[in-house]
Coordinates of C-alpha atoms in Angstrom, one line a residue:
M230 CA 105.9 142.7 153.2
K231 CA 107.2 143.5 157.1
T232 CA 108.5 140.5 158.9
V233 CA 108.7 139.9 162.3
Y234 CA 110.7 137.8 164.4
L235 CA 109.9 135.5 167.4
G236 CA 112.1 133.2 169.6
L237 CA 110.6 130.1 170.3
T238 CA 111.5 127.2 172.4
G239 CA 108.1 125.9 171.4
D240 CA 107.5 123.0 174.6
I241 CA 104.9 123.7 176.1
I242 CA 102.4 125.6 173.5
H243 CA 100.1 127.9 176.1
P244 CA 97.8 131.1 176.3
G245 CA 101.1 133.6 176.8
I246 CA 102.6 131.9 173.8
I247 CA 99.4 131.7 171.9
N248 CA 98.5 135.4 172.5
I249 CA 103.0 136.9 171.8
I250 CA 102.4 134.7 168.3
K251 CA 99.3 136.7 167.7
E252 CA 101.1 140.1 168.5
G253 CA 103.2 139.5 166.1
A254 CA 101.5 138.5 163.2
K255 CA 99.6 141.7 163.3
Y256 CA 102.8 143.3 162.7
G257 CA 104.0 141.5 159.2
E258 CA 104.7 137.6 158.4
L259 CA 106.0 136.5 161.8
I260 CA 109.0 134.1 161.4
V261 CA 109.7 131.6 164.1
G262 CA 113.1 130.9 165.5
L263 CA 112.4 127.3 167.0
L264 CA 115.4 126.8 169.2
T265 CA 117.0 123.5 168.9
D266 CA 117.5 121.1 171.5
S267 CA 121.2 122.1 171.5
A268 CA 120.8 125.8 172.0
I269 CA 118.0 124.5 174.8
A270 CA 119.8 121.5 176.8
T271 CA 123.3 124.2 177.9
H272 CA 121.1 126.3 179.2
K273 CA 118.0 124.1 180.8
R274 CA 116.5 121.1 180.6
L275 CA 116.1 118.6 177.6
P276 CA 112.8 119.2 176.3
Y277 CA 110.2 117.2 176.5
L278 CA 109.4 117.5 172.6
T279 CA 112.3 116.5 169.6
Y280 CA 112.8 119.2 167.9
E281 CA 111.0 118.4 164.6
Q282 CA 107.6 117.9 167.0
R283 CA 107.9 120.9 168.1
K284 CA 108.4 122.7 164.8
S285 CA 104.9 120.1 163.6
V286 CA 103.4 122.3 166.3
V287 CA 104.8 125.8 165.8
E288 CA 103.9 125.6 162.4
N289 CA 100.6 124.6 162.3
I290 CA 99.7 127.7 164.8
S291 CA 98.4 130.4 163.4
G292 CA 99.5 133.7 162.6
V293 CA 103.2 131.0 161.7
T294 CA 104.4 132.2 158.7
K295 CA 106.8 130.5 158.9
V296 CA 109.5 128.3 161.5
I297 CA 113.5 128.4 161.2
P298 CA 116.2 126.8 163.3
Q299 CA 118.1 129.0 166.0
E300 CA 120.6 126.7 166.6
E301 CA 122.1 129.4 170.0
W302 CA 120.8 130.3 172.8
S303 CA 121.0 133.8 171.4
Y304 CA 118.7 135.9 169.5
V305 CA 121.7 137.9 167.8
P306 CA 123.0 135.1 165.3
N307 CA 119.3 134.5 163.1
L308 CA 118.6 138.5 163.5
K309 CA 122.4 139.0 162.1
K310 CA 120.8 136.9 159.0
I311 CA 117.7 137.9 159.1
R312 CA 117.4 141.6 159.5
P313 CA 113.6 142.1 160.9
D314 CA 111.8 144.6 160.4
F315 CA 109.9 144.2 164.2
M316 CA 111.3 141.6 166.7
I317 CA 109.0 140.4 169.3
H318 CA 108.8 139.2 172.6
G319 CA 107.3 139.0 176.3
D320 CA 108.5 142.1 178.6
D321 CA 109.4 139.6 181.6
W322 CA 112.9 139.0 179.6
K323 CA 113.6 142.9 181.2
T324 CA 114.0 141.2 184.5
N325 CA 114.8 137.5 183.9
Y326 CA 117.9 135.3 182.8
L327 CA 117.2 137.2 180.0
S328 CA 118.1 140.0 180.6
K329 CA 122.0 140.9 179.0
I330 CA 120.5 138.3 175.7
R331 CA 117.9 141.7 175.6
E332 CA 120.3 144.6 175.4
D333 CA 122.6 143.0 173.3
C334 CA 118.7 141.6 170.7
F335 CA 118.3 146.3 171.1
E336 CA 122.3 146.7 170.4
V337 CA 122.3 144.6 167.1
M338 CA 118.5 145.9 165.8
K339 CA 119.7 149.1 165.7
E340 CA 122.2 148.5 162.3
W341 CA 119.6 148.5 160.1
S342 CA 116.5 150.2 162.4
G343 CA 114.6 147.7 163.8
Q344 CA 112.3 147.9 166.3
I345 CA 111.6 145.5 169.6
I346 CA 108.1 145.1 170.7
E347 CA 107.8 144.1 174.0
I348 CA 104.8 142.5 175.3
P349 CA 103.2 142.2 178.7
Y350 CA 103.3 139.6 180.5
T351 CA 100.2 137.1 180.5
Q352 CA 99.8 137.2 183.8
G353 CA 99.2 133.7 185.1
I354 CA 100.8 131.0 183.5
N355 CA 104.1 130.4 184.0
S356 CA 106.2 128.2 182.3
S357 CA 108.4 126.9 184.4
A358 CA 105.1 125.9 186.9
L359 CA 103.8 124.0 184.3
A360 CA 106.7 122.7 182.9
E361 CA 107.1 120.7 187.0
N362 CA 103.7 119.7 187.0
A363 CA 104.1 118.0 183.7
R364 CA 107.5 116.6 185.2
A365 CA 105.4 115.2 188.4
I366 CA 103.0 113.7 186.3
G367 CA 106.1 111.3 185.6
T368 CA 107.2 109.7 182.1
T369 CA 107.1 106.2 180.2
P370 CA 109.8 104.0 179.7
D371 CA 109.8 104.9 175.9
I372 CA 110.2 109.0 176.5
R373 CA 113.3 107.7 179.4
R374 CA 114.6 105.6 176.9
S375 CA 115.8 107.7 174.6
T376 CA 116.4 110.8 176.3
L377 CA 120.2 109.9 176.2
R378 CA 120.5 109.9 172.7
R379 CA 119.1 113.1 172.9
L380 CA 121.0 114.5 175.5
I381 CA 124.4 113.4 173.7
S382 CA 123.7 115.3 170.6
A383 CA 122.4 118.2 172.2
K384 CA 125.6 119.0 174.6
P385 CA 129.2 118.8 174.8
V386 CA 129.1 117.3 177.8
V387 CA 125.8 114.6 179.0
R388 CA 127.0 114.5 183.2
I389 CA 125.6 111.4 185.0
M390 CA 125.3 111.0 188.7
E391 CA 124.9 107.3 190.6
A392 CA 121.8 107.1 192.7
H393 CA 121.2 103.7 195.1
S394 CA 117.7 104.3 196.0
G395 CA 115.0 106.0 195.6
L396 CA 115.7 109.4 197.6
T397 CA 119.0 108.6 195.7
G398 CA 117.4 108.9 192.6
L399 CA 114.9 112.0 193.7
I400 CA 118.4 114.1 194.6
V401 CA 120.2 113.8 190.8
E402 CA 116.6 114.3 189.3
N403 CA 116.2 117.5 191.7
T404 CA 119.7 119.3 192.3
S405 CA 120.8 122.5 190.6
V406 CA 122.6 125.4 190.4
M407 CA 122.3 128.4 187.9
K408 CA 125.6 130.2 186.7
D409 CA 126.3 132.8 184.3
D410 CA 125.8 129.9 181.7
G411 CA 122.4 129.3 182.3
L412 CA 121.4 126.0 184.7
H413 CA 123.9 122.8 185.8
T414 CA 121.2 119.8 186.6
F415 CA 122.8 116.9 186.3
D416 CA 121.3 114.8 183.3
G417 CA 121.0 111.8 184.0
M418 CA 121.7 108.5 186.5
W419 CA 124.4 105.8 186.9
A420 CA 123.1 102.8 188.7
S421 CA 126.4 101.2 189.6
S422 CA 126.7 97.8 191.3
L423 CA 129.6 99.1 193.7
T424 CA 127.0 101.0 195.3
D425 CA 124.2 99.2 195.0
S426 CA 125.9 96.0 196.1
T427 CA 127.6 99.1 199.2
D428 CA 123.8 100.0 199.5
K429 CA 122.8 96.3 200.6
G430 CA 126.5 95.7 202.8
K431 CA 126.8 93.3 200.4
P432 CA 130.5 92.7 198.4
D433 CA 130.7 93.8 194.6
I434 CA 131.6 90.4 193.3
E435 CA 128.7 90.0 190.7
A436 CA 127.2 87.8 193.2
V437 CA 124.1 89.4 193.4
D438 CA 121.3 88.0 190.1
L439 CA 120.0 90.5 187.9
T440 CA 116.2 90.7 189.6
T441 CA 117.4 91.7 192.9
R442 CA 119.0 94.7 190.7
L443 CA 116.7 95.3 189.7
Q444 CA 114.1 96.5 193.6
S445 CA 116.9 99.1 193.6
L446 CA 116.6 100.0 189.5
T447 CA 112.6 99.8 189.7
D448 CA 112.2 102.1 193.0
I449 CA 114.5 104.6 191.2
L450 CA 112.4 104.4 188.0
E451 CA 108.9 105.2 190.5
C452 CA 109.8 107.9 191.4
T453 CA 112.1 110.1 188.8
T454 CA 111.8 110.7 184.4
K455 CA 116.0 111.2 183.8
P456 CA 117.9 108.6 182.0
I457 CA 119.5 105.8 183.4
I458 CA 122.6 104.3 182.5
F459 CA 123.1 100.5 184.2
D460 CA 126.3 98.9 185.3
G461 CA 125.8 95.8 183.6
D462 CA 129.2 94.3 185.2
T463 CA 130.9 91.3 182.8
G464 CA 127.5 91.3 181.7
G465 CA 127.8 87.3 181.9
I466 CA 127.9 84.6 179.1
P467 CA 126.1 85.9 176.4
E468 CA 123.2 84.2 176.8
H469 CA 123.2 85.8 179.9
F470 CA 123.5 88.9 178.6
V471 CA 120.8 89.1 176.0
F472 CA 117.9 88.0 178.8
T473 CA 119.4 91.3 180.5
V474 CA 119.6 93.5 177.3
R475 CA 115.5 92.4 177.5
T476 CA 114.4 93.3 180.6
L477 CA 116.2 96.8 180.8
E478 CA 115.1 97.6 178.1
R479 CA 111.6 97.0 178.2
N480 CA 112.1 98.6 181.8
G481 CA 112.6 102.3 180.2
V482 CA 116.6 102.2 181.1
S483 CA 119.4 103.5 178.4
A484 CA 122.1 102.0 178.2
V485 CA 124.2 98.9 180.0
I486 CA 127.3 99.5 180.4
I487 CA 129.6 95.8 180.0
E488 CA 133.6 95.2 181.4
D489 CA 136.1 93.1 179.3
K490 CA 136.4 91.3 182.2
K491 CA 135.7 87.1 182.9
G492 CA 135.6 85.0 185.3
L493 CA 133.7 86.4 189.0
K494 CA 133.7 89.1 189.4
K495 CA 136.1 91.4 191.8
N496 CA 136.2 95.0 192.4
S497 CA 138.9 96.6 190.4
L498 CA 140.3 99.0 193.9
F499 CA 141.8 96.2 195.7
G500 CA 145.5 96.3 193.9
T501 CA 146.8 92.7 191.7
E502 CA 145.5 90.5 194.1
A503 CA 141.8 91.4 193.1
K504 CA 142.9 91.2 188.8
Q505 CA 140.5 89.7 186.8
V506 CA 141.3 87.5 183.8
L507 CA 140.2 89.5 180.5
A508 CA 138.5 88.2 177.9
T509 CA 139.2 88.0 174.3
E510 CA 138.1 90.4 172.1
E511 CA 136.5 87.1 170.2
E512 CA 134.9 86.4 173.5
F513 CA 133.9 89.9 174.5
C514 CA 132.5 91.0 170.9
E515 CA 130.0 87.9 171.1
K516 CA 128.9 89.0 173.5
I517 CA 128.3 92.8 172.5
S518 CA 127.0 91.5 168.8
A519 CA 123.9 88.7 171.0
G520 CA 122.8 91.7 173.4
K521 CA 122.7 94.0 169.9
R522 CA 120.4 91.7 167.9
A523 CA 118.6 90.8 171.3
Q524 CA 117.3 94.3 172.0
I525 CA 114.6 96.4 170.3
T526 CA 114.6 99.5 169.5
D527 CA 117.7 101.2 168.2
D528 CA 117.1 103.9 171.5
F529 CA 118.8 101.0 173.9
M530 CA 122.6 102.1 174.2
I531 CA 125.1 99.4 175.2
I532 CA 128.6 100.3 176.1
A533 CA 131.7 98.8 176.4
R534 CA 133.7 99.3 179.1
I535 CA 138.2 98.9 178.5
E536 CA 139.7 97.7 181.8
E537 CA 143.4 97.5 180.1
I538 CA 144.8 100.0 181.2
I539 CA 143.4 99.3 184.5
A540 CA 144.3 95.3 184.7
G541 CA 148.0 96.9 183.4
Y542 CA 148.4 96.7 179.6
S543 CA 149.3 99.7 177.5
V544 CA 146.5 102.7 176.0
D545 CA 147.5 100.6 172.6
E546 CA 146.2 97.8 173.7
A547 CA 143.0 99.3 175.4
I548 CA 142.8 101.4 171.9
K549 CA 143.1 97.9 170.4
K550 CA 140.1 96.3 172.2
A551 CA 138.1 99.2 172.1
F552 CA 138.0 99.0 167.8
A553 CA 136.8 96.0 168.1
A554 CA 134.3 96.5 170.7
V555 CA 132.7 99.5 168.2
K556 CA 133.0 96.6 164.7
A557 CA 130.7 94.4 167.0
G558 CA 127.8 97.0 167.3
A559 CA 129.3 98.2 170.8
D560 CA 127.0 102.0 170.4
G561 CA 129.9 103.9 173.2
I562 CA 133.0 102.9 174.8
M563 CA 134.1 104.0 178.4
I564 CA 137.7 103.8 179.3
H565 CA 138.9 103.4 182.8
S566 CA 142.5 103.9 184.7
K567 CA 143.0 104.4 188.3
D568 CA 146.5 107.1 187.3
K569 CA 145.8 110.1 189.4
S570 CA 147.4 112.2 186.4
G571 CA 144.8 111.4 183.5
E572 CA 148.0 111.7 181.1
D573 CA 147.2 107.8 180.0
I574 CA 143.2 108.7 179.6
K575 CA 144.2 111.7 177.7
S576 CA 145.8 109.6 175.5
F577 CA 143.5 106.8 174.3
C578 CA 140.7 110.0 174.1
Q579 CA 143.1 111.5 171.6
K580 CA 143.9 107.4 169.9
F581 CA 140.0 107.2 169.9
R582 CA 139.0 110.7 168.5
A583 CA 141.4 109.9 165.4
E584 CA 139.3 107.1 164.5
Y585 CA 136.4 107.7 165.7
K586 CA 135.1 111.5 165.7
N587 CA 131.2 110.5 166.9
V588 CA 131.8 107.1 168.9
P589 CA 130.8 108.1 172.2
L590 CA 133.1 107.7 175.1
V591 CA 132.6 107.5 178.6
L592 CA 135.0 108.6 181.3
V593 CA 134.8 108.0 184.5
P594 CA 137.0 110.8 186.7
T595 CA 137.0 109.9 190.2
T596 CA 141.3 109.5 190.9
Y597 CA 142.0 112.1 188.1
N598 CA 139.2 114.5 189.1
Q599 CA 141.7 117.5 189.0
F600 CA 140.0 117.9 186.1
T601 CA 137.2 120.2 185.2
E602 CA 133.9 118.6 182.5
K603 CA 135.3 120.8 180.4
E604 CA 138.5 120.4 179.7
L605 CA 137.4 116.5 179.5
C606 CA 135.5 117.5 176.7
Q607 CA 138.3 119.2 174.9
W608 CA 139.8 115.2 175.4
G609 CA 136.8 114.1 173.3
A610 CA 134.2 112.9 176.2
N611 CA 130.5 112.7 175.7
I612 CA 129.9 111.8 179.8
I613 CA 131.0 112.4 182.8
I614 CA 130.0 109.9 185.7
Y615 CA 130.3 110.2 189.0
A616 CA 130.7 106.8 189.9
N617 CA 130.3 106.6 194.0
H618 CA 129.7 110.0 195.5
L619 CA 126.6 109.9 197.5
I620 CA 127.3 106.9 199.0
R621 CA 130.6 108.4 199.9
A622 CA 129.3 111.3 201.3
A623 CA 126.3 110.1 202.9
Y624 CA 129.0 107.5 205.1
P625 CA 131.2 109.9 207.0
S626 CA 127.9 111.7 208.3
M627 CA 125.6 109.0 208.7
V628 CA 128.9 107.6 210.9
K629 CA 129.0 111.2 212.8
C630 CA 125.7 111.3 214.1
A631 CA 125.8 108.2 215.1
Q632 CA 129.3 108.3 217.5
T633 CA 127.8 111.9 217.7
I634 CA 124.7 110.2 219.9
L635 CA 126.5 107.9 222.1
E636 CA 129.0 110.2 223.0
S637 CA 126.5 113.1 224.3
E638 CA 123.7 109.9 225.2
R639 CA 121.2 112.8 223.4
S640 CA 120.2 113.9 219.7
L641 CA 120.4 117.5 220.5
E642 CA 124.0 117.8 219.7
V643 CA 123.4 116.3 216.2
N644 CA 120.8 118.8 214.7
D645 CA 123.3 121.3 212.9
I646 CA 124.2 118.4 210.6
C647 CA 120.3 117.1 210.0
M648 CA 118.5 117.7 207.5
P649 CA 114.5 118.8 208.7
I650 CA 112.7 115.9 207.7
K651 CA 110.1 117.7 206.0
Q652 CA 112.7 119.3 203.3
I653 CA 113.6 115.3 202.8
L654 CA 110.1 114.5 202.7
E655 CA 109.7 117.0 200.1
L656 CA 111.6 116.0 197.5
I657 CA 109.7 112.8 197.1
P658 CA 106.6 112.9 195.2
G659 CA 102.5 113.0 196.3
T660 CA 103.7 113.7 199.9
K661 CA 102.5 117.1 200.0

């Protein structure tokens, strides 16, 4: 019996997919190489369904003989392994982002005189549009909450941007750039206490209670679908932190990050006069353990933010606190520093990875932003948070606009720095 290879994402099954499966089965035993989450997520959005869910669907479609994982974006490794008589694909890859892979497939199939069959693209079916429509429907707390862990498993680095309002959430949700290695997007949002309080015109001192911050969070949740990491500041006393964990988990937040400080929190940007008293290992670990006991699902993450380096302690002392946090149940570690060289962060990452290979590491490269995501990933980082850039970008633009109008006594001069309101409204679901 001849063998046929078909590479599939299998996230959205539409008539075009059924047609290509039906055609492929005519030539022999159809082997579907189902792309794994990691193969997909490094080039486009994470699939809505997990690999196992997609596999369950595809292997039950008539005409499919076997489903195997395709671990890479390219079909070539599986083709070399299986050496099929035929490969089948839609002819749309002649002109789209898969054109280079198409050339590679033709080249490798020649090695054993294999043949590639190109099926005419099914008119009226647009997978991207279908995905966009599915996203417009929204998400559920359970699906959103679980996505962060899937992203960490699937991608070398998870890219997070701060959002402090519904509009900034939509910017994070929709901004994308196509590069040679695929589509680059933000994977999720950072609900920062700093940018939230700044947007409200209030100091970042943890004086705002959770219910007040939940209003901004709700604004973001209602119009976006990507996972959210919540800035929990110190977390308060353990009894209060337990309430925070349950509230965030119930709302579909993926993770909370709490720092190892105690007392009234002030922002660490303002030098020694704003230094905080650090919690002891015992105090910090008690809070983490209480939070872990309180959560209901396995998806929710509690990430420990280690402030030892910021407070003037050594990297080794920061490592000691981080190890204790992991043993207390922390699902990840965020390490913070104001050192522009990044050397202390790099040292911390290397020492942490020597002990813990798989515990997620979170970096916030605001001061040491000369390093690329790829370089930070090589240090051992799993998550990169761009912690305050949208609000920092908005402020000078708004001030310039206001000053120009005052100087000109009209708004004509700000036309070039103002986006048409229609373009902004097009971001908002339900406006069109």
